[in-house]
XYZ file of C-alpha atoms in Angstrom:
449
model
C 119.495 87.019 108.051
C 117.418 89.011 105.614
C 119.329 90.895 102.926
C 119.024 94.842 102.459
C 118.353 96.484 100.611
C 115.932 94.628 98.198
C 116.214 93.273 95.032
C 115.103 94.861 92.070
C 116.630 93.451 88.621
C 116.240 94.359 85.088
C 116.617 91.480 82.275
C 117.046 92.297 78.671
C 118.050 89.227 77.862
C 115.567 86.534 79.027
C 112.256 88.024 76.868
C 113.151 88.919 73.162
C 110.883 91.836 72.854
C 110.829 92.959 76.466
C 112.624 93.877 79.514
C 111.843 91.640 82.815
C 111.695 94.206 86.177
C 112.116 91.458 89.104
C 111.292 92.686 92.551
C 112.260 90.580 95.449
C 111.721 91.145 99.107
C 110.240 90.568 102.302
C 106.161 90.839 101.867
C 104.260 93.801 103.635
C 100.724 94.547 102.434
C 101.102 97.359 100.139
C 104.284 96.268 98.259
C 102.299 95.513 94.688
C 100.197 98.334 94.782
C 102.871 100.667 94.703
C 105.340 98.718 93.034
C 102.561 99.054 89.805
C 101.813 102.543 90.799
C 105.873 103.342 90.054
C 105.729 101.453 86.797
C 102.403 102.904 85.773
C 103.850 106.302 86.799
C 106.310 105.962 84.372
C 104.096 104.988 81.669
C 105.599 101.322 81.227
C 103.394 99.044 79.306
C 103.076 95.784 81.290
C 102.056 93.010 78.899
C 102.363 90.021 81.269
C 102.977 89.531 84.764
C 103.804 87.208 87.570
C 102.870 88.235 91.013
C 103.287 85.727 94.426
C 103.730 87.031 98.014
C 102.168 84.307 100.149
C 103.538 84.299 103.356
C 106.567 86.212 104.423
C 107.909 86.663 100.908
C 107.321 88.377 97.972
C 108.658 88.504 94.398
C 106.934 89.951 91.223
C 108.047 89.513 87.896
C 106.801 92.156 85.197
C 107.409 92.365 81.136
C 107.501 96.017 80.114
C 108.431 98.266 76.949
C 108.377 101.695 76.914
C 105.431 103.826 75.364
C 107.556 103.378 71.776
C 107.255 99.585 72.148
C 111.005 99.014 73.326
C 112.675 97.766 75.650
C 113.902 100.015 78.835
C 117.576 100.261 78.821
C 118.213 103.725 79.593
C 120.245 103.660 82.997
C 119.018 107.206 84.258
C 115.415 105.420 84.276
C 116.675 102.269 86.181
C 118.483 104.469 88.411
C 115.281 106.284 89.248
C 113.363 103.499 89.862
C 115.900 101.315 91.821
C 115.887 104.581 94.220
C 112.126 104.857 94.329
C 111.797 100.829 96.000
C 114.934 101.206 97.959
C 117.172 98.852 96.290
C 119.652 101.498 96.359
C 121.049 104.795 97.894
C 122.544 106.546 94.870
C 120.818 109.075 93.707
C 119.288 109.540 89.937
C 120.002 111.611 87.392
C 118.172 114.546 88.456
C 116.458 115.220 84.679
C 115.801 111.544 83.604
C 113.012 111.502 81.131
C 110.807 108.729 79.886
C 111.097 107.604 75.956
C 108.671 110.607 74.940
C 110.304 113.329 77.184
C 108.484 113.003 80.447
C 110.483 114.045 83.045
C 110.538 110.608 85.471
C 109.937 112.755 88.505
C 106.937 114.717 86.857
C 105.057 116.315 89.734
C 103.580 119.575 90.552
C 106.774 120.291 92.605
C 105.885 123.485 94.506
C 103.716 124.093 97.052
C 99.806 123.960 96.434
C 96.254 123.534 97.420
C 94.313 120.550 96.386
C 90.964 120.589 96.131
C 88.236 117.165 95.819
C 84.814 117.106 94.623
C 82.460 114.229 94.177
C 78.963 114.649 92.510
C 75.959 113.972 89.914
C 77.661 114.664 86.230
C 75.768 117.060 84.276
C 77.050 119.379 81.076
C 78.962 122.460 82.288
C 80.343 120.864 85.477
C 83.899 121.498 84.668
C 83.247 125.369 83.671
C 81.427 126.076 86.835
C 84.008 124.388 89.196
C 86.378 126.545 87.111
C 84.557 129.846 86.866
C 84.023 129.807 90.960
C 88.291 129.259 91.054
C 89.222 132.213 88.722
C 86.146 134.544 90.425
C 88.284 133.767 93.510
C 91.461 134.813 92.441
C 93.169 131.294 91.838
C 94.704 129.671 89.297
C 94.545 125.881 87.822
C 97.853 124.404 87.592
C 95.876 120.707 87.021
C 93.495 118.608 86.927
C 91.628 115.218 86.685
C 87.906 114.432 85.753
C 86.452 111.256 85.743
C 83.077 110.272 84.996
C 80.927 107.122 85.214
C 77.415 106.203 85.712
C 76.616 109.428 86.071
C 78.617 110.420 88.729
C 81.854 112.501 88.385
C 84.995 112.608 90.454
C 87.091 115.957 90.475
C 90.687 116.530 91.749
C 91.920 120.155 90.869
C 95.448 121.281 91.706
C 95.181 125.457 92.718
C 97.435 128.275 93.708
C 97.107 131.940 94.198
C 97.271 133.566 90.943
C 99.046 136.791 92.207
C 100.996 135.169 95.166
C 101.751 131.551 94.014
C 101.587 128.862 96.726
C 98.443 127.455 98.589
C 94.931 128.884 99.088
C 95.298 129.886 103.115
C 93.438 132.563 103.603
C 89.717 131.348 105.872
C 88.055 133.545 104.081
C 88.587 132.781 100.980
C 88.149 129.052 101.824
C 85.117 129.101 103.035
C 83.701 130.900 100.398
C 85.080 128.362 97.953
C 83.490 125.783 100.176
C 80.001 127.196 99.747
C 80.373 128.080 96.188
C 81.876 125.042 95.103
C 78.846 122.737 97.208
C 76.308 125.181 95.905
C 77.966 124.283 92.062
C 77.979 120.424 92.613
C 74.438 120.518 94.598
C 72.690 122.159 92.236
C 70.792 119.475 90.484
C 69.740 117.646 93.523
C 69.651 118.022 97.124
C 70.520 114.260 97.708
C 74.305 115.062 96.166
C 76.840 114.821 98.787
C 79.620 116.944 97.718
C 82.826 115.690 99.362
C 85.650 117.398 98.934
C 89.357 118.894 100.722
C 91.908 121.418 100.463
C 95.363 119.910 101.483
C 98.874 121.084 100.524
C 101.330 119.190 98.692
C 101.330 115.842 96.349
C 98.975 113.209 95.789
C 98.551 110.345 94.177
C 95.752 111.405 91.855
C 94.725 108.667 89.867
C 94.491 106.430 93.379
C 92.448 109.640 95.020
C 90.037 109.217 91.857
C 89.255 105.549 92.554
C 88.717 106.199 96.275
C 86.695 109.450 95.218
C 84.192 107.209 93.112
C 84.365 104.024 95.314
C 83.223 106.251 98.310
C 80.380 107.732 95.949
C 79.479 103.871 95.213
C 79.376 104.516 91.572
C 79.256 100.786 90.786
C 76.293 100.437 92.421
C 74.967 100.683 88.736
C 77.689 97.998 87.027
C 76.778 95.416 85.493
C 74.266 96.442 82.836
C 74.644 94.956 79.365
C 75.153 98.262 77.328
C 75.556 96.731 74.347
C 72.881 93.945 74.269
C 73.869 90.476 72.474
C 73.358 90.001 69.106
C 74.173 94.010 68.192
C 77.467 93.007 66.717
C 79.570 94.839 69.901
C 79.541 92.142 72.452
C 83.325 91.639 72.628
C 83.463 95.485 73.995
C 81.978 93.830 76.983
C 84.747 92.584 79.518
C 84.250 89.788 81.791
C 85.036 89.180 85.604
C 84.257 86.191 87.525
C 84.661 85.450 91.410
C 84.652 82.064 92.647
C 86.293 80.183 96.028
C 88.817 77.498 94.793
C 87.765 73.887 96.543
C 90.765 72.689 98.380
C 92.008 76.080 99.360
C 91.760 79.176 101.080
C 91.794 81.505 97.929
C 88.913 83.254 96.366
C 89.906 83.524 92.241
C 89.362 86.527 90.203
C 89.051 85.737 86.281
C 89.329 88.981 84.127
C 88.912 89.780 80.688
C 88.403 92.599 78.498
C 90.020 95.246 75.974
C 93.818 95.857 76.793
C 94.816 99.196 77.941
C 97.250 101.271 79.612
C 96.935 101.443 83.286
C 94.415 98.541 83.301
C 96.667 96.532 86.184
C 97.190 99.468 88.293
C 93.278 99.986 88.406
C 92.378 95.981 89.389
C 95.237 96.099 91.994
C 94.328 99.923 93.551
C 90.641 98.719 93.807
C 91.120 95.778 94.949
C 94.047 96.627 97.667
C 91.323 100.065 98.762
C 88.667 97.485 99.403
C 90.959 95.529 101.775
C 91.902 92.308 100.325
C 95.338 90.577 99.540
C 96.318 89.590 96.597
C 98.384 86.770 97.204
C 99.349 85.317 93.894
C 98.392 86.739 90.126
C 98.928 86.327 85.982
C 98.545 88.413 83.686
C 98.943 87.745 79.996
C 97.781 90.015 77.365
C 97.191 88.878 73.459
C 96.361 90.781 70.254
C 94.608 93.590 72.329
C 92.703 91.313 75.281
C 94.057 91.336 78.529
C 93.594 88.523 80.572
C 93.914 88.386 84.951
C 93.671 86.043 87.241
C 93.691 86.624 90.704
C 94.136 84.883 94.068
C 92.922 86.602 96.943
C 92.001 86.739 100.733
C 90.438 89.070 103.154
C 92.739 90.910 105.399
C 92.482 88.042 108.565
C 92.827 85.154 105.652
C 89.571 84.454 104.996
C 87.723 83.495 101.501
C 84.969 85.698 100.536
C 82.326 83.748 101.876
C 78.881 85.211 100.502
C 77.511 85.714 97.370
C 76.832 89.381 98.043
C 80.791 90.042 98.522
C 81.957 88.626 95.528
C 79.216 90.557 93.330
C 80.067 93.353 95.044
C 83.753 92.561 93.803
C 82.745 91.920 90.298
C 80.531 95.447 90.442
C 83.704 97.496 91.432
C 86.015 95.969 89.596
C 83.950 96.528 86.471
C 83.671 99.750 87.730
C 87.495 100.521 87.910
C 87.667 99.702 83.990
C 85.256 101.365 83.094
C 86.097 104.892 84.959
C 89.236 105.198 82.781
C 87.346 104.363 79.654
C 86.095 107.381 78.472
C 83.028 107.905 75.818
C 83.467 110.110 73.073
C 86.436 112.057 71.197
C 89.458 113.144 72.587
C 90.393 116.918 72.345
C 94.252 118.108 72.683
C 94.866 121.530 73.484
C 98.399 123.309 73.871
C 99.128 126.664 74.704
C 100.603 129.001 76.594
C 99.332 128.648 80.294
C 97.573 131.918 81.726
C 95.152 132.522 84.690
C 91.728 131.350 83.398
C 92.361 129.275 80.801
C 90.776 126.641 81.823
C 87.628 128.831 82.610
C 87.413 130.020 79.053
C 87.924 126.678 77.352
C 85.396 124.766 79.266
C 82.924 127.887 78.693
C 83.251 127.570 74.746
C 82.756 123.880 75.013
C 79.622 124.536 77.048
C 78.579 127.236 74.964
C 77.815 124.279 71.857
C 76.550 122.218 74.789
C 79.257 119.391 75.117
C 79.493 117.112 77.585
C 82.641 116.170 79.068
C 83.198 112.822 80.034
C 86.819 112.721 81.038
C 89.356 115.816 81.358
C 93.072 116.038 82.053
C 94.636 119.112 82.765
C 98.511 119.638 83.354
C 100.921 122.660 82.758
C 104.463 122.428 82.183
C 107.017 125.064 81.644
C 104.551 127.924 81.046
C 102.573 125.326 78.597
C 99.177 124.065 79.157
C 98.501 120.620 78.088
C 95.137 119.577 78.544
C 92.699 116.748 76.676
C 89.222 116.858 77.276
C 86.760 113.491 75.855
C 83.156 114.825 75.126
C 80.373 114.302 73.557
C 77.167 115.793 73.448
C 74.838 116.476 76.117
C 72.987 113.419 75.289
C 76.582 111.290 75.589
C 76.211 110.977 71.878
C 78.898 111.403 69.127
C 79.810 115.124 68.893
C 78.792 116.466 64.801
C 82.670 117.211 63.041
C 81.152 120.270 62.003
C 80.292 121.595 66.019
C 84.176 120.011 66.728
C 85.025 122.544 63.790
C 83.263 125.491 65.204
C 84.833 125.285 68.601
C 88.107 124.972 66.838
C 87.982 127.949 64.684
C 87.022 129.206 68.189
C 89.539 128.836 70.340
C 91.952 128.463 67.799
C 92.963 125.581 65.206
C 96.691 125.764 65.553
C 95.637 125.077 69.414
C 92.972 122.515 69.492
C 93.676 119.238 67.549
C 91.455 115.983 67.148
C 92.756 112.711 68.209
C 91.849 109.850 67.417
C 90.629 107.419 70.334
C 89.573 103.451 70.403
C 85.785 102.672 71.208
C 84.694 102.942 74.788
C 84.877 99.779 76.846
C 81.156 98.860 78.531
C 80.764 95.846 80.950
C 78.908 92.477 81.423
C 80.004 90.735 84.304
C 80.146 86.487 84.242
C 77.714 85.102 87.434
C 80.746 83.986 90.297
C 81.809 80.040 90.092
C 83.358 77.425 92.103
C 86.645 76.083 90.769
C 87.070 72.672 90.594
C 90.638 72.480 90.570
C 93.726 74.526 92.352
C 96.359 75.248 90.314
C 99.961 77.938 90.381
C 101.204 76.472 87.095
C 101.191 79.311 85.436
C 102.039 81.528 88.150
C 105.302 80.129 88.783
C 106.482 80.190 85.194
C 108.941 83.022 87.003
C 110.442 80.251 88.512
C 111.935 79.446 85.194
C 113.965 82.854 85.091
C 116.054 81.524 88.154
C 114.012 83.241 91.029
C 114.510 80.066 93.916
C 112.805 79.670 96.887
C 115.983 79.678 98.977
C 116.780 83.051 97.740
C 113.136 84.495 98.207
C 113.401 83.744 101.745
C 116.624 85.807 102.377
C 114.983 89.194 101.322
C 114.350 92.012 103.070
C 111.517 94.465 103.035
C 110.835 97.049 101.063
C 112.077 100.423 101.963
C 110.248 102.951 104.188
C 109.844 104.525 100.790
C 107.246 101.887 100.115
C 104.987 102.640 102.823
């Protein structure tokens, strides 16, 4: 008999310098994904990890610290995420927080309209979308831009700005439908502006990949930004796909600059485009992040053709590379007001700024928002222009931060392996995860579907 609810352990003991999450269950396709999405969620850093789920089990074992670089002992945390993969019934402390004061639960948590847009980038994107919203009585309570290859991927959070709640009125929806293609057509009739009002929650960062993967923004990876020999060439990560002689697994090889978020991206993209990831390792080392992956096609097959696995090594650059975001990074806290977002975007417009990546949240009356730009040629922005816009909008408002150089790709040509190996993958065996035990677990909760 299967054991419920599933196990889901956290070791401060085994790792000196981090904590060990160890999730063990029945397998069910979907269990890693959002098992990485809850950890990612909660801003963990993941620094190595050991995934297997062949066959009917499935155990992961992840190293995390907290965004402070410690270990995660606080139970209110545990508690929260315990609940979240069904490995318990008790509920969590309703205002656990992460390390830097993040509520765990952090969600727009009242009822709202959602609205998706897909489409050629260009300078003054964002302050159009924006402008057409506040002309229409509504107000921005968040959003995420992301931009690559010259395409751009929207999700904006709205409510009524006198009523609260969703956008429901026809009317008014349909003329934000025609405004809002009319904004993202506008430079070419071959754009195909996608986009969807819905009420409630979603999993933005996920909706973003899917937004851009539709648009086939990788069509475009690939390209050697910076060329050899110009001194920048380790800025270029590295993925390789290859079948593995002697087995049924096609292996992923991965390398490039370490970030936040990067495993979530690899594993969304690769679960979206319908393949299993079956076993996995991931190490990371003085700022590299290294990932290699064993996967199949959703009936078990190996990706047999050349054209799949570029395709592959196209969108998984891709997925990097989307969260990467050129340019400086531009903080701005305030009170939160109808418009805001209209007039900050206008100013930044206004000394013709390009904005490459945009976050916008509010919280408690406060609006938090960072916007990456550069100019409209996607070159550095002049300090003195960042200056002007400052003195602008207001200096005690708008600070610089300081951000690490973009990340541009060269993929590796795909290569047969000569040799099938799990050593690594089962060093988790080590921290006393047995077979006999893995085959007692049961599935994840319905939470996890």
């Amino acid at each position: 008999l299967r054991v419920n609810p599933p196990s889901v352990v956290f070791d401060n003991h085994s790792d000196p310098v981090s904590t060990l999450v160890k999730v063990d269950s029945a397998n069910k396709q979907g269990c890693l994904l959002q098992v990485v999405q809850l950890l990612t969620d909660l801003d963990f850093i993941i620094s190595k990890a050991y995934i297997s789920s062949d066959g009917g089990w499935f155990v992961d074992v992840f190293h995390v610290v907290d965004q402070l670089g410690q270990k995660v002992i606080d139970e209110s945390v545990i508690g929260f995420i315990k609940k979240a993969l069904g490995a318990t019934k008790e509920h969590p402390v309703p205002d656990a927080k992460t390390c830097l004061g993040k509520p765990v639960a952090d969600a727009i948590d009242f009822e709202h309209s959602v609205i998706e847009l897909t489409g050629y980038d260009r300078p003054g994107l964002l302050y159009e979308v924006s402008e057409v919203l506040t002309k229409l009585g509504c107000n921005v309570v968040g959003a995420e831009v992301w931009t690559h290859n010259n395409r751009v991927a929207i999700v904006v959070h709205i409510t009524q700005a006198v009523k609260g709640g969703p956008v429901s009125d026809p009317a008014v929806l349909a003329e934000m439908n025609d405004r809002l293609c009319s904004v993202m057509e506008s430079d070419s009739t071959r754009i195909e502006a996608r986009h969807s009002y819905f009420v409630g929650e979603a999993q933005t960062d996920r909706r973003l990949h899917q937004l851009m993967f539709a648009d086939r923004d990788y069509e475009a990876a690939g390209m050697n930004i910076f060329p050899t020999g110009a001194g920048d060439e380790k800025l270029n990560p590295s993925v390789s796909v290859g079948n593995l002689t002697g087995s049924q697994y096609t292996i992923i090889k991965l390398t490039c600059l370490d970030r936040p978020k990067l495993l979530f991206d690899t594993v969304c993209t690769l679960t979206d485009m319908q393949y299993i990831i079956h076993h996995a390792t991931i190490e990371s080392e003085d700022d590299v992040a290294f990932q290699e992956l064993y996967i199949r096609t959703m009936d078990g097959s190996m990706l047999d053709t050349e054209a799949e696995r570029e395709r592959v090594v196209k969108c998984l650059e891709a997925a990097i590379l989307r969260r990467s975001p050129k340019g400086i990074c531009l903080d701005l806290c305030t009170g939160d007001r109808v418009g805001l977002l209209c007039d900050v975007t206008r100013v930044l417009q206004t000394h013709n700024l390009s904005i490459t990546a945009a976050n916008i949240c509010t919280r408690w009356g406060k609006a938090v928002n960072e916007f990456y730009v550069t100019d409209s040629a996607n070159r550095p922005v002049d300090f003195s222009i960042i200056e002007a816009i400052r003195e602008e909008i207001g200096p005690e408002m708008l600070t610089i931060r300081n951000v690490a150089p973009p990340i541009f790709s060269s993929s590796s040509p795909p290569q047969e392996e000569s040799s099938f190996s799990f050593t690594r993958l089962f060093r988790s065996l080590s921290l006393g995860l047995s077979r006999e035990n893995q085959s007692k677990r049961a599935p994840l909760s319905s939470s996890l579907t």
